[in-house]
Coordinates of C-alpha atoms and ligand atoms in Angstrom, one line a residue:
X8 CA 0.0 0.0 0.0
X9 CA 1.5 3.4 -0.9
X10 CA 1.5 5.8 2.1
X11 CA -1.1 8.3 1.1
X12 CA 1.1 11.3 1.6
X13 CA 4.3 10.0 -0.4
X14 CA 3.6 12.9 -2.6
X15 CA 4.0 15.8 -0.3
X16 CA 6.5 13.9 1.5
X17 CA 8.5 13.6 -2.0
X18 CA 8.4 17.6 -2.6
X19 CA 8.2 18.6 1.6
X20 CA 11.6 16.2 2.5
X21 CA 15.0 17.8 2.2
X22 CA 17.2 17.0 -0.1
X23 CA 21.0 17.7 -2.4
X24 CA 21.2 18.0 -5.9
X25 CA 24.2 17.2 -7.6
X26 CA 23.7 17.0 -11.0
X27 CA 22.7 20.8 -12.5
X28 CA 24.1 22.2 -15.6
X29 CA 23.6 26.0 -14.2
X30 CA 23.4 26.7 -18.5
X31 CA 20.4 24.0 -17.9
X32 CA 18.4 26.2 -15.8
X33 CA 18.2 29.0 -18.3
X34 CA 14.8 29.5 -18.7
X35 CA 13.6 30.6 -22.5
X36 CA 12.3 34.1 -20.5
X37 CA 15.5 34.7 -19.3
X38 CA 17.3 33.7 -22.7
X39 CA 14.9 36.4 -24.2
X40 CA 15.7 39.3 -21.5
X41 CA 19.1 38.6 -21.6
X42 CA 19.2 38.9 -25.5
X43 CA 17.7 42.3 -25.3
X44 CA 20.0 43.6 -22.5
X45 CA 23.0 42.5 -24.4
X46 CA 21.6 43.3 -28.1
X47 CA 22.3 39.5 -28.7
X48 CA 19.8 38.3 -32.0
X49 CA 17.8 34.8 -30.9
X50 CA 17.1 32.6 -34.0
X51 CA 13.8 32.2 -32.5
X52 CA 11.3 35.3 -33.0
X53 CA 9.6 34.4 -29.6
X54 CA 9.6 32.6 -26.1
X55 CA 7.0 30.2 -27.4
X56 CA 8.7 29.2 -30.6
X57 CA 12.1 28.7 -28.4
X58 CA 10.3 26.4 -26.0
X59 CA 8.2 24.5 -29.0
X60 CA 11.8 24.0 -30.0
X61 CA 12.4 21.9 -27.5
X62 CA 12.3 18.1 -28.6
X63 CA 14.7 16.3 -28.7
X64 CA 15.7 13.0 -30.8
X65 CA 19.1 12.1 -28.4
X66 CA 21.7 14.3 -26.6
X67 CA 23.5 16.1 -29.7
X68 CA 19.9 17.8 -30.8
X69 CA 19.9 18.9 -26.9
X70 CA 23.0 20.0 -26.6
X71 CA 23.0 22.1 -29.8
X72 CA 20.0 23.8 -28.5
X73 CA 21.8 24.2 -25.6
X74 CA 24.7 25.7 -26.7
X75 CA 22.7 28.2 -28.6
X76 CA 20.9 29.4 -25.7
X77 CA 24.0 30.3 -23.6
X78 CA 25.2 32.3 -26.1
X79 CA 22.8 35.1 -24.4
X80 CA 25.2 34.7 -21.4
X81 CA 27.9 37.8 -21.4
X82 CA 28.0 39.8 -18.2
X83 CA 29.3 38.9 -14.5
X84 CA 25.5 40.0 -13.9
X85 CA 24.1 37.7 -16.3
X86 CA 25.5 34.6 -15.0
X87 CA 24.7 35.5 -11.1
X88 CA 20.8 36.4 -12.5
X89 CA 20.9 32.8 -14.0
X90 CA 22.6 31.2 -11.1
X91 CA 20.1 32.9 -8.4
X92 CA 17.4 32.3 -10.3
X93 CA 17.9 28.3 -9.9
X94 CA 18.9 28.6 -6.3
X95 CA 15.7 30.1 -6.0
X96 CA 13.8 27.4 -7.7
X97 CA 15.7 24.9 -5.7
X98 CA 15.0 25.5 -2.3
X99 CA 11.4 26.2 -3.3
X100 CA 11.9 22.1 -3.5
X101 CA 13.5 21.4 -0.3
X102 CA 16.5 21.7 -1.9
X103 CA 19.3 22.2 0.9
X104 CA 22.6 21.8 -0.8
X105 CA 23.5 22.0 -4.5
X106 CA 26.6 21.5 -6.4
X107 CA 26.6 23.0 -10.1
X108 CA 28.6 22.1 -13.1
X109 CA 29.0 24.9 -15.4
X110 CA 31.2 24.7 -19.1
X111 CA 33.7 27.2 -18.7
X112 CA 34.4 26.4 -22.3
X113 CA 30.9 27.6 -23.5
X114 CA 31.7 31.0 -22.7
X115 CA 35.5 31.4 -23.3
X116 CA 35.4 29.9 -27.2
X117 CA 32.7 32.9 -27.4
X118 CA 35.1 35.7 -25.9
X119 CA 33.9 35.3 -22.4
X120 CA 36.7 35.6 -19.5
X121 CA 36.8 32.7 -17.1
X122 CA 36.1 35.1 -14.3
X123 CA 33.1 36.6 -16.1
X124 CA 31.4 33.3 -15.7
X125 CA 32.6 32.0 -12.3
X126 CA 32.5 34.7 -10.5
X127 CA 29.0 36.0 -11.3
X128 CA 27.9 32.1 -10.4
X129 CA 30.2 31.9 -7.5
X130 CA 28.6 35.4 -5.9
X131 CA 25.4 34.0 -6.3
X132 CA 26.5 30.8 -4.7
X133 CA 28.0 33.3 -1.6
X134 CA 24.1 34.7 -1.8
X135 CA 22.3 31.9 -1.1
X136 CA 19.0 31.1 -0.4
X137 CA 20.6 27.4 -0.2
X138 CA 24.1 26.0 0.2
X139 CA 25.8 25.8 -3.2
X140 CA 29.4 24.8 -4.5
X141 CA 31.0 24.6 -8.2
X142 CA 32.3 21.9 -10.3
X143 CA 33.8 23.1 -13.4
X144 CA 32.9 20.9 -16.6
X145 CA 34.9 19.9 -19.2
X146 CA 33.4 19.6 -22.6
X147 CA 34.3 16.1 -24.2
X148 CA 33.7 17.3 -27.6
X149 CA 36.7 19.0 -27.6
X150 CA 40.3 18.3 -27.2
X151 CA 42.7 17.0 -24.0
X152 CA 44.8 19.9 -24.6
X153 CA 41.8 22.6 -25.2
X154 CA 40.9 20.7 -21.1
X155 CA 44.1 21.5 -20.0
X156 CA 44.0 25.1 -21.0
X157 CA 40.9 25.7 -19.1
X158 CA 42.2 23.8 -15.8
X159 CA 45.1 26.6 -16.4
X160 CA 42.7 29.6 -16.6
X161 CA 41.0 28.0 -13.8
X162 CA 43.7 27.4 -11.3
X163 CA 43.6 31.4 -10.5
X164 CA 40.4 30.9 -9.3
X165 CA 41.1 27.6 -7.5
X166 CA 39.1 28.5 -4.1
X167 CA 35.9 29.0 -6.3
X168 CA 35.2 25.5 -7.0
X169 CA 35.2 22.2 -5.9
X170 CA 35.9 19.8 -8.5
X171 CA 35.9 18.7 -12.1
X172 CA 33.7 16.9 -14.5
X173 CA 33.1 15.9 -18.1
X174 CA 30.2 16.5 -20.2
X175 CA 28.7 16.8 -23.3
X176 CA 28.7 14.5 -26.2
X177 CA 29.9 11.6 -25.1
X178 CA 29.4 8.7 -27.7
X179 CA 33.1 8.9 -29.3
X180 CA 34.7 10.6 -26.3
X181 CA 35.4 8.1 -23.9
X182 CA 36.6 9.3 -20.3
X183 CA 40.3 8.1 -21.3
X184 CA 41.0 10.7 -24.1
X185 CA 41.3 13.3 -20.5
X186 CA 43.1 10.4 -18.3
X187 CA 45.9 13.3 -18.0
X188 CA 43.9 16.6 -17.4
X189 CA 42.3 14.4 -14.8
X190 CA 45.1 12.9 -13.3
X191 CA 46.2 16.9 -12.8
X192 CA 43.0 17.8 -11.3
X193 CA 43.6 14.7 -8.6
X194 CA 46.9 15.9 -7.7
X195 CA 45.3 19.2 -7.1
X196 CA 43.1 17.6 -4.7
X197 CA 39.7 18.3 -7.2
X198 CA 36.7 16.3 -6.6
X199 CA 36.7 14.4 -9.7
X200 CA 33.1 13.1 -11.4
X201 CA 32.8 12.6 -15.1
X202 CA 29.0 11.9 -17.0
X203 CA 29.4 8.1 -18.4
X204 CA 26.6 5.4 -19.0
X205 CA 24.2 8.0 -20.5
X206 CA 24.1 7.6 -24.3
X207 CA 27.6 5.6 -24.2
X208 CA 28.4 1.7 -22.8
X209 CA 29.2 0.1 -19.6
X210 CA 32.7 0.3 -20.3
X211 CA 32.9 4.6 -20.6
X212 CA 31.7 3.8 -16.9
X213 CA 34.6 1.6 -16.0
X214 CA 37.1 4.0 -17.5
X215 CA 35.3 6.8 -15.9
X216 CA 36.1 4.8 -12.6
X217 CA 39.9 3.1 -13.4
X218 CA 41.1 5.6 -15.4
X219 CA 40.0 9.1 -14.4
X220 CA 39.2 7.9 -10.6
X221 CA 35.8 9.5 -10.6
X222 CA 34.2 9.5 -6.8
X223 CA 30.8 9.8 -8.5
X224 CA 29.0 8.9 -11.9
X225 CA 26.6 11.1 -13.8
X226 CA 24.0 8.9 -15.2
X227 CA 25.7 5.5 -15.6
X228 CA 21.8 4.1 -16.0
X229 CA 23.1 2.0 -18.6
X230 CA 25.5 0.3 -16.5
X231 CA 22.5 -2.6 -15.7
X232 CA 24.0 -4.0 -19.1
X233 CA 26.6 -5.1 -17.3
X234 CA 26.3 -7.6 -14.4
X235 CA 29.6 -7.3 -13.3
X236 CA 29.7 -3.2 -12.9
X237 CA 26.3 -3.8 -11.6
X238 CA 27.7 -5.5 -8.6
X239 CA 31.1 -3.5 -8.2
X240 CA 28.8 -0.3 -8.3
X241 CA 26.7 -1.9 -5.7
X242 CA 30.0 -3.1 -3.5
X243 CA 31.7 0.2 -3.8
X244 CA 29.0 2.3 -3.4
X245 CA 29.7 4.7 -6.4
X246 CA 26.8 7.2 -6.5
X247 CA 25.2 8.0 -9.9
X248 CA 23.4 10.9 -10.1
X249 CA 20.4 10.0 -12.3
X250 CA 17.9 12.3 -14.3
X251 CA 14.6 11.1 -14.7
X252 CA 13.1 13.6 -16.9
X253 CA 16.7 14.1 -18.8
X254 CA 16.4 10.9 -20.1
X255 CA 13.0 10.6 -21.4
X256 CA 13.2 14.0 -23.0
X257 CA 16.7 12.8 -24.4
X258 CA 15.1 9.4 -25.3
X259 CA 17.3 7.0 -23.2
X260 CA 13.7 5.6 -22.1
X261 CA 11.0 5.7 -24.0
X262 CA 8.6 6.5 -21.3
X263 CA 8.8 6.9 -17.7
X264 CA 7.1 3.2 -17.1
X265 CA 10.6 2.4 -18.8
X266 CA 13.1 4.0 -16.9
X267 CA 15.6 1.7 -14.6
X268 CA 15.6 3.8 -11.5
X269 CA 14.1 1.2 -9.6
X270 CA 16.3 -1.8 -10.8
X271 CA 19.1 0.7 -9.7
X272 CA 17.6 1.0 -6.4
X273 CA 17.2 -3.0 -6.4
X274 CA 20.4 -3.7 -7.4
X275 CA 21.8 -1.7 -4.2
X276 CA 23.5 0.9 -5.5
X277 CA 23.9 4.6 -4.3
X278 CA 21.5 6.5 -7.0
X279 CA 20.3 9.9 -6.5
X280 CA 17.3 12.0 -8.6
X281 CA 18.7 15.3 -10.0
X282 CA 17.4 17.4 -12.7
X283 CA 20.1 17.5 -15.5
X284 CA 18.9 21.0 -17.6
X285 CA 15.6 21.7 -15.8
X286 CA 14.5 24.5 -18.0
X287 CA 14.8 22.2 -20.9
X288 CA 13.3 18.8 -19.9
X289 CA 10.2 20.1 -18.1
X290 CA 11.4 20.4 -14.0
X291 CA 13.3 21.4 -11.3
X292 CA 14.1 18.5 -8.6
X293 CA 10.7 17.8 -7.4
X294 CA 9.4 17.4 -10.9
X295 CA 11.7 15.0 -11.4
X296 CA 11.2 13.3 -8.2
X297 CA 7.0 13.0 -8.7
X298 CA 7.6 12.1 -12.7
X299 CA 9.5 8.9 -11.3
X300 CA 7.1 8.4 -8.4
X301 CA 4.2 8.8 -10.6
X302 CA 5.0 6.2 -13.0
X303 CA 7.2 3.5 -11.4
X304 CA 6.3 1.7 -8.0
X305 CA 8.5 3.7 -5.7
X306 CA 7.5 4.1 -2.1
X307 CA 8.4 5.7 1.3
X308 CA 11.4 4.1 1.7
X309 CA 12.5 4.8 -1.7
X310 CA 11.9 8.4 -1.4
X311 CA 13.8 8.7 2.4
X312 CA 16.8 6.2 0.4
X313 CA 16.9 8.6 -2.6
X314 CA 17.1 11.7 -0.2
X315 CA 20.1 10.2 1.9
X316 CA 22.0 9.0 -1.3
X317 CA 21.7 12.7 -2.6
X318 CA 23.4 14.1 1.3
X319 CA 25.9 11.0 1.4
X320 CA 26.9 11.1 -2.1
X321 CA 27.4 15.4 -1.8
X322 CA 31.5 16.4 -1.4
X323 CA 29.8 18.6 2.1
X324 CA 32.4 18.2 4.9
X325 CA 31.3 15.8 7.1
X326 CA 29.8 17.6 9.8
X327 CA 27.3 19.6 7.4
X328 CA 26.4 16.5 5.7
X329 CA 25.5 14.6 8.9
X330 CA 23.4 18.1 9.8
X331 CA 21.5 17.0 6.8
X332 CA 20.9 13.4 7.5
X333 CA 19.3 14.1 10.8
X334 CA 17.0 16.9 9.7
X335 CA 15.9 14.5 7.5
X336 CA 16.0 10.8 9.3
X337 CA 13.9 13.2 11.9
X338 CA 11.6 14.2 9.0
X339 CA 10.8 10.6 8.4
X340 CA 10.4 9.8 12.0
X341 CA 8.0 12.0 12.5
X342 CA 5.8 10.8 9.6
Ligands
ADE427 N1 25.5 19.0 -20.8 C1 24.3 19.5 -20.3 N2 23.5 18.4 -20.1 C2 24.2 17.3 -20.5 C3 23.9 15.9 -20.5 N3 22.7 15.5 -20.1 N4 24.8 15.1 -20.9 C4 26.0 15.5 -21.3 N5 26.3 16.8 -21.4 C5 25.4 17.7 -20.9
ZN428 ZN1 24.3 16.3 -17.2

C-alpha cells in the first residue's frame, strides 16, 4: 500500500542536488531578457517558438540547443541572475545543498573571460538562499589539450570550486581521451566526477572509474548491461546521479514506465534524482522526483533512500552532511 502522503512527502523532504548544468536552468524568459539587454539576435522570434523548439531525438539535438541558448550569457550579472534564479527554484523544493557544473568552455570559445562566468555564479552561490558549490565541466567534444588550457585559466580561481567533471557528447569521447587533465585535477586535490553510462556503454563507466578515478557517476543508467559493474557499483558504493526527466526527454527511455531507477535502487546501488537542464526537460528537482514516483512503483522508503543517497553522495564536509541526514532521518520519524 502506498503511504497516502508520499507525494507531499516527496516535494516537503529535504534534499541535495548534484547534478545541475547551471546553463540548464536557463529558462527561455531569461534567454529572451538577456538577448535584449545585451543586443544579442535569438534565431527564435519568440519565447514560445524557443520552447516548442524543444524536442529532442538524443543528446546532440539537446546540446545544440543548448549551446545556442548560452550564447545570451555575457556579463558577470548575467551569470549571477541565471545562477540565483535556480537557487531560488531549488530551495522552493526542499533543496538544501546544491553542487553546479558549469562549461567554462561555453563561454570562453565565445570571448567570455573565465572570471566573467565563475565569479558571477560563484557570488550567487556566496548569496544563497541554499548551500551551493562549483564543479567546473569539461566539454568532451573537444580536445585534451583545449581541457588543460581551461584547468590553467581555472587554477587562478582555485578556491571557487570544488571539482571537475566531463560533459557533453559523449558517444566517441570516452573518459580516457582526458586520463591526463584528470590525473592533474587529482593531484590538485579536485573532486573528480565525469558523465558516463548516458548515451555511451558500460565500459565509458569503468574507465570513468579506473582511469579518471571519478568518486561519482553522472547517469551510468546503462550500467544494468553489465552484471559485473552492476555488482562492483553496488559493492563500492559509487553514486550515480540520475535524471529522470533528462532521459526521457533525451530518449534513453522511451517512457517513464521504462526508466531503470528502480532496478538501480534493487540492485543496491547509491543513486540519486537530479534534474540535469531543468528549463529544458520540463522540472526542477521535485518534478523529477513525482515524474518517477508517478510512474514506477517507488514508495516511502524509496523516497527517504533517494534523499540520503543525494546528502551522502554530496562532497559537504562531514559535519554539514551529517546536519542534513538528521534533519531528515527526523523528517521521516515524524511521519
Ligand atoms: N551538458 C548538459 N547536459 C548534459 C547531459 N545530459 N549530458 C551531457 N552533457 C550535458
Ligand atoms: Zn548532465
Amino acid at each position: 500500500m502506498q503511504h497516502p502522503q508520499l507525494k507531499s512527502i516527496v516535494q516537503e523532504m529535504p534534499k541535495a542536488e548534484l547534478h545541475i548544468h547551471i546553463e540548464g536552468s536557463l529558462e527561455p524568459e531569461l534567454i529572451f531578457e538577456l538577448a535584449q539587454r545585451n543586443g544579442v539576435t535569438l534565431a527564435y522570434p519568440s519565447v514560445d517558438k524557443l520552447r516548442a523548439a524543444y524536442a529532442f531525438d538524443n543528446l546532440q539535438s539537446f546540446l545544440d540547443i543548448y549551446y545556442a541558448g548560452a550564447s545570451v550569457l555575457l556579463t558577470e550579472q548575467d551569470f549571477y541572475d541565471m545562477t540565483a534564479a535556480y537557487l531560488r527554484r531549488a530551495a522552493a523544493d526542499n533543496v538544501r545543498h546544491a553542487e553546479l557544473f558549469f562549461d567554462p568552455q561555453t563561454h570562453t570559445d565565445r570571448g567570455v573571460p573565465f572570471a566573467t562566468a565563475i565569479d558571477g555564479i560563484w557570488r550567487a552561490c556566496q548569496d544563497g538562499p541554499i548551500s551551493a558549490t562549483i564543479i567546473m565541466c569539461f566539454l568532451r567534444h573537444l580536445s585534451e589539450e583545449a581541457a588543460l588550457a581551461t584547468l590553467d585559466e581555472a587554477l587562478p580561481h582555485r578556491d571557487k570550486f570544488i571539482g571537475v567533471g566531463l560533459d557533453s557528447s559523449e558517444l566517441g569521447h570516452p573518459p580516457e581521451k582526458f586520463a591526463r587533465v584528470f590525473a592533474r585535477c587529482r593531484e590538485l586535490g579536485l573532486h573528480l566526477v565525469a558523465h558516463a553510462g548516458e548515451e555511451g556503454p558500460p565500459a565509458y563507466i569503468e574507465t570513468a572509474l579506473d582511469v579518471l578515478q571519478v568518486e561519482r557517476i553522472d547517469h551510468g543508467v546503462r550500467c544494468l548491461d553489465s552484471a559485473a559493474l552492476t555488482a562492483r557499483l553496488a559493492r563500492e558504493q559509487i553514486a550515480l546521479t540520475v535524471c529522470p526527466l533528462s532521459n526521457i526527454k533525451l530518449r534513453v527511455f522511451d517512457h517513464m514506465g521504462q526508466h531503470n531507477l528502480l532496478e538501480l535502487l534493487d540492485a543496491g546501488l547509491a543513486a540519486t534524482i537530479n534534474s540535469d537542464d531543468p528549463a529544458y526537460f520540463g522540472g526542477y528537482m521535485n518534478d523529477n522526483f513525482l515524474a518517477a514516483f508517478d510512474a514506477l512503483p517507488l514508495g516511502l522508503s524509496h523516497a527517504h533512500r533517494l534523499a540520503r543517497n543525494s546528502f551522502v553522495a554530496s562532497f559537504l564536509p562531514e559535519a554539514a552532511k551529517q546536519a542534513h541526514l538528521a534533519e531528515l532521518d527526523a523528517y521521516f520519524a515524524a511521519l
